[in-house]
Amino acid sequence: MARLDTARVVQSLASSWADELLDNDSWPEIARILLALGCDWPAATELAAMPVTSETAVLDAVKRLAEQTGREMGGLPALYFWDTVCGLVARAWRFGVFDEIDAVYRMNSLWWQIRRLDRSHSQGLQLIWQGMGLKEMHDHLDVTDEAAALLIEADRLVPADSVNGPLCETVLHAVG
């Protein structure tokens, strides 16, 4: 795992703390996975050790995690939250966590959260919309090849070697 690339992904996720796009109860598990990957940011260590999730304590620690990973990134550009989430769907598929059709069904679930956002804002939003469309087409056609092509494109939204399967699964569960 490339720690700097992992920092970019985590910073993207943690920066959404004010919008609470991730379920707060999931942050301690996300932090435990990060620690297992060798990412020892103090806020991740604190989150991983939280025995009982207090919304205020979790949000404070997630805010610090966003700051700590942001500092580690230096001058690298930040990743947009929905690009990261879309990329994690694709990366989970690449890791064999689920197949192409399950992946577009997950994108369809994400569509319900992003449907009012401007699609031109990011490639991830556009790909989630396309995934939702493939899910709809799947009811009548075999879209496996089209889904695989979309997922290959979406996989490029997160840096190579930045995440593992368990982190993808935990984050995607936390998104909804």
PDB file of C-alpha atoms in Angstrom:
ATOM      1  CA  MET A   1       0.000   0.000   0.000  1.00  0.00           C
ATOM      2  CA  ALA A   2       1.233   3.463  -0.840  1.00  0.00           C
ATOM      3  CA  ARG A   3       0.634   5.509   2.312  1.00  0.00           C
ATOM      4  CA  LEU A   4       0.570   8.832   0.459  1.00  0.00           C
ATOM      5  CA  ASP A   5      -2.094   7.530  -1.921  1.00  0.00           C
ATOM      6  CA  THR A   6      -4.047   6.089   1.007  1.00  0.00           C
ATOM      7  CA  ALA A   7      -3.845   9.529   2.635  1.00  0.00           C
ATOM      8  CA  ARG A   8      -5.473  11.031  -0.461  1.00  0.00           C
ATOM      9  CA  VAL A   9      -8.376   8.573  -0.275  1.00  0.00           C
ATOM     10  CA  VAL A  10      -8.822   8.980   3.484  1.00  0.00           C
ATOM     11  CA  GLN A  11      -8.603  12.766   3.257  1.00  0.00           C
ATOM     12  CA  SER A  12     -11.349  12.728   0.634  1.00  0.00           C
ATOM     13  CA  LEU A  13     -13.595  10.618   2.852  1.00  0.00           C
ATOM     14  CA  ALA A  14     -12.798  12.417   6.083  1.00  0.00           C
ATOM     15  CA  SER A  15     -13.223  15.857   4.524  1.00  0.00           C
ATOM     16  CA  SER A  16     -16.906  15.052   4.155  1.00  0.00           C
ATOM     17  CA  TRP A  17     -17.255  15.041   7.960  1.00  0.00           C
ATOM     18  CA  ALA A  18     -19.438  18.174   8.014  1.00  0.00           C
ATOM     19  CA  ASP A  19     -21.869  16.677   5.504  1.00  0.00           C
ATOM     20  CA  GLU A  20     -21.876  13.352   7.372  1.00  0.00           C
ATOM     21  CA  LEU A  21     -21.913  11.413   4.104  1.00  0.00           C
ATOM     22  CA  LEU A  22     -20.426   8.410   5.898  1.00  0.00           C
ATOM     23  CA  ASP A  23     -22.174   6.750   8.823  1.00  0.00           C
ATOM     24  CA  ASN A  24     -20.358   7.956  11.951  1.00  0.00           C
ATOM     25  CA  ASP A  25     -20.570   4.516  13.537  1.00  0.00           C
ATOM     26  CA  SER A  26     -18.366   3.141  10.722  1.00  0.00           C
ATOM     27  CA  TRP A  27     -15.364   5.378  11.388  1.00  0.00           C
ATOM     28  CA  PRO A  28     -13.855   3.241  14.182  1.00  0.00           C
ATOM     29  CA  GLU A  29     -13.869   0.192  11.872  1.00  0.00           C
ATOM     30  CA  ILE A  30     -12.433   2.229   9.001  1.00  0.00           C
ATOM     31  CA  ALA A  31      -9.712   3.441  11.378  1.00  0.00           C
ATOM     32  CA  ARG A  32      -8.905  -0.128  12.512  1.00  0.00           C
ATOM     33  CA  ILE A  33      -8.411  -1.146   8.881  1.00  0.00           C
ATOM     34  CA  LEU A  34      -6.175   1.874   8.309  1.00  0.00           C
ATOM     35  CA  LEU A  35      -4.044   0.947  11.312  1.00  0.00           C
ATOM     36  CA  ALA A  36      -3.736  -2.618  10.013  1.00  0.00           C
ATOM     37  CA  LEU A  37      -2.474  -1.116   6.745  1.00  0.00           C
ATOM     38  CA  GLY A  38       0.224   0.792   8.640  1.00  0.00           C
ATOM     39  CA  CYS A  39      -1.462   4.191   8.556  1.00  0.00           C
ATOM     40  CA  ASP A  40      -0.830   5.473  12.048  1.00  0.00           C
ATOM     41  CA  TRP A  41      -2.306   8.955  11.940  1.00  0.00           C
ATOM     42  CA  PRO A  42      -3.067   9.976  15.543  1.00  0.00           C
ATOM     43  CA  ALA A  43      -6.743  10.604  14.768  1.00  0.00           C
ATOM     44  CA  ALA A  44      -7.042   7.130  13.195  1.00  0.00           C
ATOM     45  CA  THR A  45      -5.503   5.600  16.309  1.00  0.00           C
ATOM     46  CA  GLU A  46      -7.976   7.524  18.456  1.00  0.00           C
ATOM     47  CA  LEU A  47     -10.942   6.488  16.305  1.00  0.00           C
ATOM     48  CA  ALA A  48      -9.892   2.840  16.292  1.00  0.00           C
ATOM     49  CA  ALA A  49      -9.737   2.805  20.095  1.00  0.00           C
ATOM     50  CA  MET A  50     -13.172   4.351  20.666  1.00  0.00           C
ATOM     51  CA  PRO A  51     -15.138   1.782  22.685  1.00  0.00           C
ATOM     52  CA  VAL A  52     -18.447   3.585  22.398  1.00  0.00           C
ATOM     53  CA  THR A  53     -19.174   5.869  19.523  1.00  0.00           C
ATOM     54  CA  SER A  54     -20.035   9.342  20.620  1.00  0.00           C
ATOM     55  CA  GLU A  55     -21.168  11.391  17.633  1.00  0.00           C
ATOM     56  CA  THR A  56     -19.296  14.468  18.822  1.00  0.00           C
ATOM     57  CA  ALA A  57     -16.092  12.542  19.585  1.00  0.00           C
ATOM     58  CA  VAL A  58     -16.222  10.722  16.247  1.00  0.00           C
ATOM     59  CA  LEU A  59     -16.800  13.926  14.275  1.00  0.00           C
ATOM     60  CA  ASP A  60     -13.975  15.698  16.113  1.00  0.00           C
ATOM     61  CA  ALA A  61     -11.579  12.826  15.388  1.00  0.00           C
ATOM     62  CA  VAL A  62     -12.669  12.592  11.743  1.00  0.00           C
ATOM     63  CA  LYS A  63     -12.086  16.331  11.343  1.00  0.00           C
ATOM     64  CA  ARG A  64      -8.562  15.892  12.749  1.00  0.00           C
ATOM     65  CA  LEU A  65      -8.023  12.904  10.438  1.00  0.00           C
ATOM     66  CA  ALA A  66      -8.920  15.100   7.451  1.00  0.00           C
ATOM     67  CA  GLU A  67      -6.402  17.709   8.630  1.00  0.00           C
ATOM     68  CA  GLN A  68      -3.652  15.141   9.309  1.00  0.00           C
ATOM     69  CA  THR A  69      -4.027  13.370   5.964  1.00  0.00           C
ATOM     70  CA  GLY A  70      -4.285  16.727   4.200  1.00  0.00           C
ATOM     71  CA  ARG A  71      -0.937  17.790   5.664  1.00  0.00           C
ATOM     72  CA  GLU A  72       0.618  14.488   4.615  1.00  0.00           C
ATOM     73  CA  MET A  73      -0.585  14.999   1.043  1.00  0.00           C
ATOM     74  CA  GLY A  74       1.484  18.142   0.736  1.00  0.00           C
ATOM     75  CA  GLY A  75       0.754  19.697  -2.632  1.00  0.00           C
ATOM     76  CA  LEU A  76      -1.097  16.750  -4.156  1.00  0.00           C
ATOM     77  CA  PRO A  77      -4.593  17.568  -5.352  1.00  0.00           C
ATOM     78  CA  ALA A  78      -7.497  16.504  -3.176  1.00  0.00           C
ATOM     79  CA  LEU A  79      -9.855  13.828  -4.447  1.00  0.00           C
ATOM     80  CA  TYR A  80     -13.554  14.676  -4.680  1.00  0.00           C
ATOM     81  CA  PHE A  81     -15.683  12.589  -2.296  1.00  0.00           C
ATOM     82  CA  TRP A  82     -17.995  11.095  -4.935  1.00  0.00           C
ATOM     83  CA  ASP A  83     -15.068  10.308  -7.257  1.00  0.00           C
ATOM     84  CA  THR A  84     -13.480   8.397  -4.385  1.00  0.00           C
ATOM     85  CA  VAL A  85     -16.662   6.488  -3.576  1.00  0.00           C
ATOM     86  CA  CYS A  86     -17.244   5.614  -7.225  1.00  0.00           C
ATOM     87  CA  GLY A  87     -13.617   4.499  -7.497  1.00  0.00           C
ATOM     88  CA  LEU A  88     -13.998   2.321  -4.398  1.00  0.00           C
ATOM     89  CA  VAL A  89     -16.966   0.524  -5.972  1.00  0.00           C
ATOM     90  CA  ALA A  90     -14.778  -0.261  -8.962  1.00  0.00           C
ATOM     91  CA  ARG A  91     -11.775  -1.208  -6.844  1.00  0.00           C
ATOM     92  CA  ALA A  92     -13.921  -3.575  -4.766  1.00  0.00           C
ATOM     93  CA  TRP A  93     -15.048  -5.181  -8.024  1.00  0.00           C
ATOM     94  CA  ARG A  94     -11.430  -5.502  -9.151  1.00  0.00           C
ATOM     95  CA  PHE A  95     -10.591  -7.185  -5.833  1.00  0.00           C
ATOM     96  CA  GLY A  96     -13.424  -9.676  -6.411  1.00  0.00           C
ATOM     97  CA  VAL A  97     -15.595  -8.406  -3.563  1.00  0.00           C
ATOM     98  CA  PHE A  98     -18.567  -8.455  -5.931  1.00  0.00           C
ATOM     99  CA  ASP A  99     -19.268  -8.927  -9.646  1.00  0.00           C
ATOM    100  CA  GLU A 100     -20.036  -6.374 -12.370  1.00  0.00           C
ATOM    101  CA  ILE A 101     -23.789  -6.515 -11.916  1.00  0.00           C
ATOM    102  CA  ASP A 102     -23.580  -6.138  -8.140  1.00  0.00           C
ATOM    103  CA  ALA A 103     -21.310  -3.134  -8.743  1.00  0.00           C
ATOM    104  CA  VAL A 104     -23.851  -1.339 -10.950  1.00  0.00           C
ATOM    105  CA  TYR A 105     -26.548  -2.124  -8.383  1.00  0.00           C
ATOM    106  CA  ARG A 106     -24.314  -0.408  -5.800  1.00  0.00           C
ATOM    107  CA  MET A 107     -23.962   2.556  -8.135  1.00  0.00           C
ATOM    108  CA  ASN A 108     -27.741   2.611  -8.447  1.00  0.00           C
ATOM    109  CA  SER A 109     -27.932   2.858  -4.641  1.00  0.00           C
ATOM    110  CA  LEU A 110     -25.450   5.736  -4.720  1.00  0.00           C
ATOM    111  CA  TRP A 111     -27.524   7.431  -7.410  1.00  0.00           C
ATOM    112  CA  TRP A 112     -30.277   8.001  -4.849  1.00  0.00           C
ATOM    113  CA  GLN A 113     -27.830  10.099  -2.826  1.00  0.00           C
ATOM    114  CA  ILE A 114     -26.394  12.074  -5.752  1.00  0.00           C
ATOM    115  CA  ARG A 115     -29.421  12.449  -8.018  1.00  0.00           C
ATOM    116  CA  ARG A 116     -29.829  16.146  -7.233  1.00  0.00           C
ATOM    117  CA  LEU A 117     -26.132  16.986  -7.694  1.00  0.00           C
ATOM    118  CA  ASP A 118     -24.771  18.526 -10.866  1.00  0.00           C
ATOM    119  CA  ARG A 119     -23.305  15.625 -12.852  1.00  0.00           C
ATOM    120  CA  SER A 120     -20.857  17.875 -14.646  1.00  0.00           C
ATOM    121  CA  HIS A 121     -19.099  18.438 -11.314  1.00  0.00           C
ATOM    122  CA  SER A 122     -17.088  15.223 -11.476  1.00  0.00           C
ATOM    123  CA  GLN A 123     -16.325  12.111 -13.429  1.00  0.00           C
ATOM    124  CA  GLY A 124     -17.444   9.954 -10.485  1.00  0.00           C
ATOM    125  CA  LEU A 125     -20.912  11.493 -10.528  1.00  0.00           C
ATOM    126  CA  GLN A 126     -21.166  10.852 -14.264  1.00  0.00           C
ATOM    127  CA  LEU A 127     -20.068   7.230 -13.847  1.00  0.00           C
ATOM    128  CA  ILE A 128     -22.533   6.648 -11.012  1.00  0.00           C
ATOM    129  CA  TRP A 129     -25.319   7.923 -13.300  1.00  0.00           C
ATOM    130  CA  GLN A 130     -24.108   5.585 -16.049  1.00  0.00           C
ATOM    131  CA  GLY A 131     -24.004   2.710 -13.558  1.00  0.00           C
ATOM    132  CA  MET A 132     -27.591   3.452 -12.558  1.00  0.00           C
ATOM    133  CA  GLY A 133     -28.549   3.350 -16.243  1.00  0.00           C
ATOM    134  CA  LEU A 134     -26.826  -0.015 -16.678  1.00  0.00           C
ATOM    135  CA  LYS A 135     -28.688  -1.357 -13.652  1.00  0.00           C
ATOM    136  CA  GLU A 136     -31.953  -0.307 -15.299  1.00  0.00           C
ATOM    137  CA  MET A 137     -30.903  -1.944 -18.586  1.00  0.00           C
ATOM    138  CA  HIS A 138     -29.880  -5.106 -16.723  1.00  0.00           C
ATOM    139  CA  ASP A 139     -33.555  -5.814 -16.098  1.00  0.00           C
ATOM    140  CA  HIS A 140     -33.869  -6.503 -19.868  1.00  0.00           C
ATOM    141  CA  LEU A 141     -30.365  -7.085 -21.289  1.00  0.00           C
ATOM    142  CA  ASP A 142     -26.995  -8.597 -20.457  1.00  0.00           C
ATOM    143  CA  VAL A 143     -24.869  -5.553 -19.606  1.00  0.00           C
ATOM    144  CA  THR A 144     -21.910  -7.395 -18.092  1.00  0.00           C
ATOM    145  CA  ASP A 145     -19.423  -6.163 -20.711  1.00  0.00           C
ATOM    146  CA  GLU A 146     -20.648  -2.566 -20.490  1.00  0.00           C
ATOM    147  CA  ALA A 147     -20.511  -2.719 -16.701  1.00  0.00           C
ATOM    148  CA  ALA A 148     -16.938  -4.039 -16.795  1.00  0.00           C
ATOM    149  CA  ALA A 149     -15.884  -1.200 -19.127  1.00  0.00           C
ATOM    150  CA  LEU A 150     -17.496   1.373 -16.817  1.00  0.00           C
ATOM    151  CA  LEU A 151     -15.793  -0.157 -13.774  1.00  0.00           C
ATOM    152  CA  ILE A 152     -12.396  -0.139 -15.465  1.00  0.00           C
ATOM    153  CA  GLU A 153     -12.850   3.603 -16.033  1.00  0.00           C
ATOM    154  CA  ALA A 154     -14.107   4.172 -12.468  1.00  0.00           C
ATOM    155  CA  ASP A 155     -11.179   2.228 -11.010  1.00  0.00           C
ATOM    156  CA  ARG A 156      -8.879   4.996 -12.270  1.00  0.00           C
ATOM    157  CA  LEU A 157     -10.525   7.506  -9.904  1.00  0.00           C
ATOM    158  CA  VAL A 158      -8.569   6.234  -6.903  1.00  0.00           C
ATOM    159  CA  PRO A 159      -4.792   5.837  -6.874  1.00  0.00           C
ATOM    160  CA  ALA A 160      -3.360   2.377  -7.448  1.00  0.00           C
ATOM    161  CA  ASP A 161      -2.292   0.564  -4.277  1.00  0.00           C
ATOM    162  CA  SER A 162      -4.198   3.010  -2.060  1.00  0.00           C
ATOM    163  CA  VAL A 163      -6.844   0.687  -0.591  1.00  0.00           C
ATOM    164  CA  ASN A 164      -7.612  -2.959   0.021  1.00  0.00           C
ATOM    165  CA  GLY A 165     -10.829  -4.966  -0.245  1.00  0.00           C
ATOM    166  CA  PRO A 166     -11.848  -4.693   3.426  1.00  0.00           C
ATOM    167  CA  LEU A 167     -11.444  -0.915   3.369  1.00  0.00           C
ATOM    168  CA  CYS A 168     -13.538  -0.677   0.190  1.00  0.00           C
ATOM    169  CA  GLU A 169     -16.284  -2.829   1.704  1.00  0.00           C
ATOM    170  CA  THR A 170     -16.359  -0.926   4.993  1.00  0.00           C
ATOM    171  CA  VAL A 171     -16.476   2.486   3.328  1.00  0.00           C
ATOM    172  CA  LEU A 172     -19.165   1.420   0.860  1.00  0.00           C
ATOM    173  CA  HIS A 173     -21.245   0.033   3.726  1.00  0.00           C
ATOM    174  CA  ALA A 174     -20.799   3.353   5.550  1.00  0.00           C
ATOM    175  CA  VAL A 175     -22.006   5.353   2.545  1.00  0.00           C
ATOM    176  CA  GLY A 176     -25.255   3.505   2.407  1.00  0.00           C
TER     177      GLY A 176
END
